Short mmCIF file of C-alpha atoms (C1' of nucleotides) in Angstrom, two decimals:
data_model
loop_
_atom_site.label_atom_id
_atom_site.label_comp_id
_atom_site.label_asym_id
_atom_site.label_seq_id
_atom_site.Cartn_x
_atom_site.Cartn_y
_atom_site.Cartn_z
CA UNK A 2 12.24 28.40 1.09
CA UNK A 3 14.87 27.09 -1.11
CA UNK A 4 17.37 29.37 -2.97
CA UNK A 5 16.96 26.64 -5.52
CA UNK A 6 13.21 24.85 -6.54
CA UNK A 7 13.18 22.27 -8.89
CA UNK A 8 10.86 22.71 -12.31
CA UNK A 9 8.22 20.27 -12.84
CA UNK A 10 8.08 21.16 -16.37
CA UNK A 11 12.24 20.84 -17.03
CA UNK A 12 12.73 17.71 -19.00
CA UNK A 13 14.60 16.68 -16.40
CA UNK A 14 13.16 14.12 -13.47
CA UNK A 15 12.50 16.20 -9.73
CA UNK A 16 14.81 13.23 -8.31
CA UNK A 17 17.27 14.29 -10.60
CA UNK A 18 16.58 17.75 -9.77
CA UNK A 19 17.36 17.43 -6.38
CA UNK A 20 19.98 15.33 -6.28
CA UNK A 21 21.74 18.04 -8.46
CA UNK A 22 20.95 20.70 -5.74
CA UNK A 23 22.15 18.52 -2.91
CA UNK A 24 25.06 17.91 -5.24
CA UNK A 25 25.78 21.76 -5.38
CA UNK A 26 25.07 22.43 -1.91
CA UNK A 27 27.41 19.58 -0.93
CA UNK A 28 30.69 20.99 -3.42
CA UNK A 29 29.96 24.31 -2.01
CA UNK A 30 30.71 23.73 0.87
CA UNK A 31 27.15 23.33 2.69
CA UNK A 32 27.48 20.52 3.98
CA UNK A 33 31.31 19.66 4.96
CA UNK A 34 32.66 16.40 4.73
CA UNK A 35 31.40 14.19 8.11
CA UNK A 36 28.31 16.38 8.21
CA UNK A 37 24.31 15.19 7.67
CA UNK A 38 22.60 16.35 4.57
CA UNK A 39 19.16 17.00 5.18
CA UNK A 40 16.98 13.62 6.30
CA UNK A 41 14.08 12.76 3.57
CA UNK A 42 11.37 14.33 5.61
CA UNK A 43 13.39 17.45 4.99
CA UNK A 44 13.38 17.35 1.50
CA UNK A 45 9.75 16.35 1.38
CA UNK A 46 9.08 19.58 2.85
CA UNK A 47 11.61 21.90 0.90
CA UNK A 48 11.03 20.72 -2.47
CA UNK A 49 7.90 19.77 -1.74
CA UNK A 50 7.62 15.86 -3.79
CA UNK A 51 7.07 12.73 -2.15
CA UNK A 52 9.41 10.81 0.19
CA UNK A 53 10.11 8.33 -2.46
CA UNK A 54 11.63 11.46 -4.75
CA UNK A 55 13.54 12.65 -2.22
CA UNK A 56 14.93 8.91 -1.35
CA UNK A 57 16.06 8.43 -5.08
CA UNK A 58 17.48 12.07 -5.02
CA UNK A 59 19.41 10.98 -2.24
CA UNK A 60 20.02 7.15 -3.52
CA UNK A 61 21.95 9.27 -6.82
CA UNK A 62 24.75 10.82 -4.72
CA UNK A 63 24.80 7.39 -2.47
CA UNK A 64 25.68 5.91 -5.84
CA UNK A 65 27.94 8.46 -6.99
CA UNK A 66 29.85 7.68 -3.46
CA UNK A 67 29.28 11.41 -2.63
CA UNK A 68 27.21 10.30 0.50
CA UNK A 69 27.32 7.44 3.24
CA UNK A 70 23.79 6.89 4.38
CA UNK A 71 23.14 5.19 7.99
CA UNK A 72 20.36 3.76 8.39
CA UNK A 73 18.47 5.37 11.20
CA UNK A 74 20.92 7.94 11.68
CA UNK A 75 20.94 9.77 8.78
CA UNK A 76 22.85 10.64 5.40
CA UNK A 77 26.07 12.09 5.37
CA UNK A 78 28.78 13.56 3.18
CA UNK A 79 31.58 11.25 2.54
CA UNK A 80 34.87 12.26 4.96
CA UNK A 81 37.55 13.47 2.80
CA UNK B 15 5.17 -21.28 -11.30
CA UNK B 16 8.89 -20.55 -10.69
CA UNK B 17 11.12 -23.40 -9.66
CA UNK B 18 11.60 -20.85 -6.67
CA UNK B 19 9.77 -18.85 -4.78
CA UNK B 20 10.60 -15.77 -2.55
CA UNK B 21 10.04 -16.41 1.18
CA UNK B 22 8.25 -13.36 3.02
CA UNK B 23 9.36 -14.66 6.15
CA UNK B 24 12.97 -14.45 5.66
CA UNK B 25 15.28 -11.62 6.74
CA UNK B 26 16.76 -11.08 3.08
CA UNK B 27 13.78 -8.62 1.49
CA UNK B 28 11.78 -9.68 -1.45
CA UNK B 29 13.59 -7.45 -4.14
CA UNK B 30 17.07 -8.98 -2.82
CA UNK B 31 15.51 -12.52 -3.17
CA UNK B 32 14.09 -12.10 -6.69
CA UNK B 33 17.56 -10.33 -7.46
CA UNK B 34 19.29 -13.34 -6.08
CA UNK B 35 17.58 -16.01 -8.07
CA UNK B 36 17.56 -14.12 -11.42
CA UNK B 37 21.28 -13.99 -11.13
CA UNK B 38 21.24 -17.81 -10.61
CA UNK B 39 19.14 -17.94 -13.27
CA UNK B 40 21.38 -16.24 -15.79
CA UNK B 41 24.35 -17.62 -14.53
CA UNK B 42 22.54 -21.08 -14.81
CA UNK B 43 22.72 -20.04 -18.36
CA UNK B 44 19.01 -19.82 -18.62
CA UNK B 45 19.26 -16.51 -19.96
CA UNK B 46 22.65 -16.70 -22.36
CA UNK B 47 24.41 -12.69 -22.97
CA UNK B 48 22.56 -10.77 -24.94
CA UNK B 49 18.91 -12.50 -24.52
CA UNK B 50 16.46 -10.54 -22.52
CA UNK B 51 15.04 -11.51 -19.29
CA UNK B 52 11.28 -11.69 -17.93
CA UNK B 53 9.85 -7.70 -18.30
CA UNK B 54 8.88 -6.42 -15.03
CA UNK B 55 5.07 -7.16 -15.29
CA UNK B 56 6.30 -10.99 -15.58
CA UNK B 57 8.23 -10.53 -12.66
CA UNK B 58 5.41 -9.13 -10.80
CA UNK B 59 3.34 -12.37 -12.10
CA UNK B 60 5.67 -14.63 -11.41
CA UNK B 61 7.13 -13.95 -8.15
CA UNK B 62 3.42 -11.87 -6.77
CA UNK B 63 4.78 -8.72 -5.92
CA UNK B 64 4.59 -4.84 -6.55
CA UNK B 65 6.24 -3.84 -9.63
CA UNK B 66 8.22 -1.17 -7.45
CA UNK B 67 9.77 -4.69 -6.17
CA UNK B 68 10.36 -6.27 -9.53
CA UNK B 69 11.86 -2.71 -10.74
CA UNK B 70 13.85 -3.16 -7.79
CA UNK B 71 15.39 -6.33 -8.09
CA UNK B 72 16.50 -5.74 -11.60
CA UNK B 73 18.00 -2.56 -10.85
CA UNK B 74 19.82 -4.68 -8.08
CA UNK B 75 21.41 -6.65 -11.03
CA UNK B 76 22.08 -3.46 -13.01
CA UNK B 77 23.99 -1.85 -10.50
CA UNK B 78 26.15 -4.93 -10.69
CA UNK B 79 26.65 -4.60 -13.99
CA UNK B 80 25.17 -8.34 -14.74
CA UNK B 81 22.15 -6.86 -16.99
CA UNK B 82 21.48 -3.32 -19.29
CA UNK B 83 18.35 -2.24 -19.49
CA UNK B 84 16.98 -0.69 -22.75
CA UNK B 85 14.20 1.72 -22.40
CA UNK B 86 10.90 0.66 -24.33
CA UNK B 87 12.72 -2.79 -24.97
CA UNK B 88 13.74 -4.73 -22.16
CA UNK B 89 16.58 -5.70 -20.40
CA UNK B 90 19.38 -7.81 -21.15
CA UNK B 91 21.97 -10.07 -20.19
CA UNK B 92 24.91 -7.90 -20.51
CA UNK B 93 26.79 -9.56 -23.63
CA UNK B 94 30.29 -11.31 -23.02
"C1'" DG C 21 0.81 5.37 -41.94
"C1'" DC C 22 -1.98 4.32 -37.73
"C1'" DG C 23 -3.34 2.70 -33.58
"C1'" DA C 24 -3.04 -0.70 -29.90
"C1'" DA C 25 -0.19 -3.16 -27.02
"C1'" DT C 26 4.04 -3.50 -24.67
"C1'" DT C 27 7.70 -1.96 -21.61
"C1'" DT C 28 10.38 0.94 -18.98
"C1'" DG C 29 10.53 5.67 -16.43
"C1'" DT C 30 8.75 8.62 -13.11
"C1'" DA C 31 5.81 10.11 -9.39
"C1'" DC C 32 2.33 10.01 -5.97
"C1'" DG C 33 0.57 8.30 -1.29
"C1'" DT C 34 0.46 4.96 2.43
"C1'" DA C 35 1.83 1.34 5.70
"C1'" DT C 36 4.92 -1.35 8.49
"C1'" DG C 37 9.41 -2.67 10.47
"C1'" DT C 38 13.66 -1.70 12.80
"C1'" DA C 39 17.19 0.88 14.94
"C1'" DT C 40 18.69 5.06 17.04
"C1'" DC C 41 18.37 9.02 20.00
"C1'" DA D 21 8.22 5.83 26.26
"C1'" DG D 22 8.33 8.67 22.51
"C1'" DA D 23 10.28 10.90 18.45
"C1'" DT D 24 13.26 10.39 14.69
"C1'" DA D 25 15.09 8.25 10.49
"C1'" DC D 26 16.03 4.94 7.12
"C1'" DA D 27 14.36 0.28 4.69
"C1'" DT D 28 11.01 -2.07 2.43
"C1'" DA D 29 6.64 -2.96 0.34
"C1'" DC D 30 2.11 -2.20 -1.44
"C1'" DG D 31 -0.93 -0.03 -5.07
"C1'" DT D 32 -1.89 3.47 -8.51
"C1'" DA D 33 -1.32 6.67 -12.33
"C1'" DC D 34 0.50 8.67 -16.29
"C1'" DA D 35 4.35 9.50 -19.74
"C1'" DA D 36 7.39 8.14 -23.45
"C1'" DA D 37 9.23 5.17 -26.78
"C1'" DT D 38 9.14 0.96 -29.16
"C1'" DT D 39 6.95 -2.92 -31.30
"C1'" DC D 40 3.55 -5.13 -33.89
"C1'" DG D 41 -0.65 -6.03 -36.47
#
DNA sequence: GCGAATTTGTACGTATGTATC
DNA sequence: AGATACATACGTACAAATTCG
């Protein structure tokens, strides 16, 4: 159970939802620099939405350069 | 019945190969700045695939900046 | 003004491939 | 060999805003 659930009925998109969370987590220090966010399976099960949602949450940050993602190895927070 | 077609066979994925000939396409000047190109649903006609690949391939073009999609309109050769 | 058609946005589930562990 | 994890693709559904007759 998630501190943090995302609201279906906010105006804002679930993708955008989580990638805001992860986005939190990651500043706060969660998830240090190097380190593996949590793989899309993960997600699925903690905020409960399809893979695909939790792949465009995570495709957001991957954008924003906040996160390298490996493929088959995982998603990670960009070193400092 | 485009002048090319996408090959399933090869490594380069569909949405990369659509992507790739739509920017040839523009920069062929067959789509001048400003003018919209083919809505998804004529990408998905032309080219016989998902729209989640058409979506794809555009957004592939909007990440580079090449095209701006307006919602409810279309999207657009990004004006000179 | 109204309603239908159009077009993009978002989300769901499922399947397969490939590489890593 | 098996489990894990990301990449890609398919189809489907509904929402929201715009356009057009």
């Amino acid at each position: 159970m998630p501190d943090e659930r995302i609201d279906p009925y906010a105006p804002v998109p679930p993708y955008r939802q989580i990638a805001a969370i992860l986005r939190r987590r990651i500043q706060a220090g969660e998830f240090a620099p190097g380190s593996r966010i949590p793989t899309e399976s993960e997600l699925v099960e903690t905020y409960e939405v399809a893979r695909t949602t939790a792949r465009r949450a995570v495709a957001v940050l991957r954008d924003e350069g906040l996160v390298i993602t490996v493929p088959q190895r995982g998603t990670y927070v960009r070193p400092v």
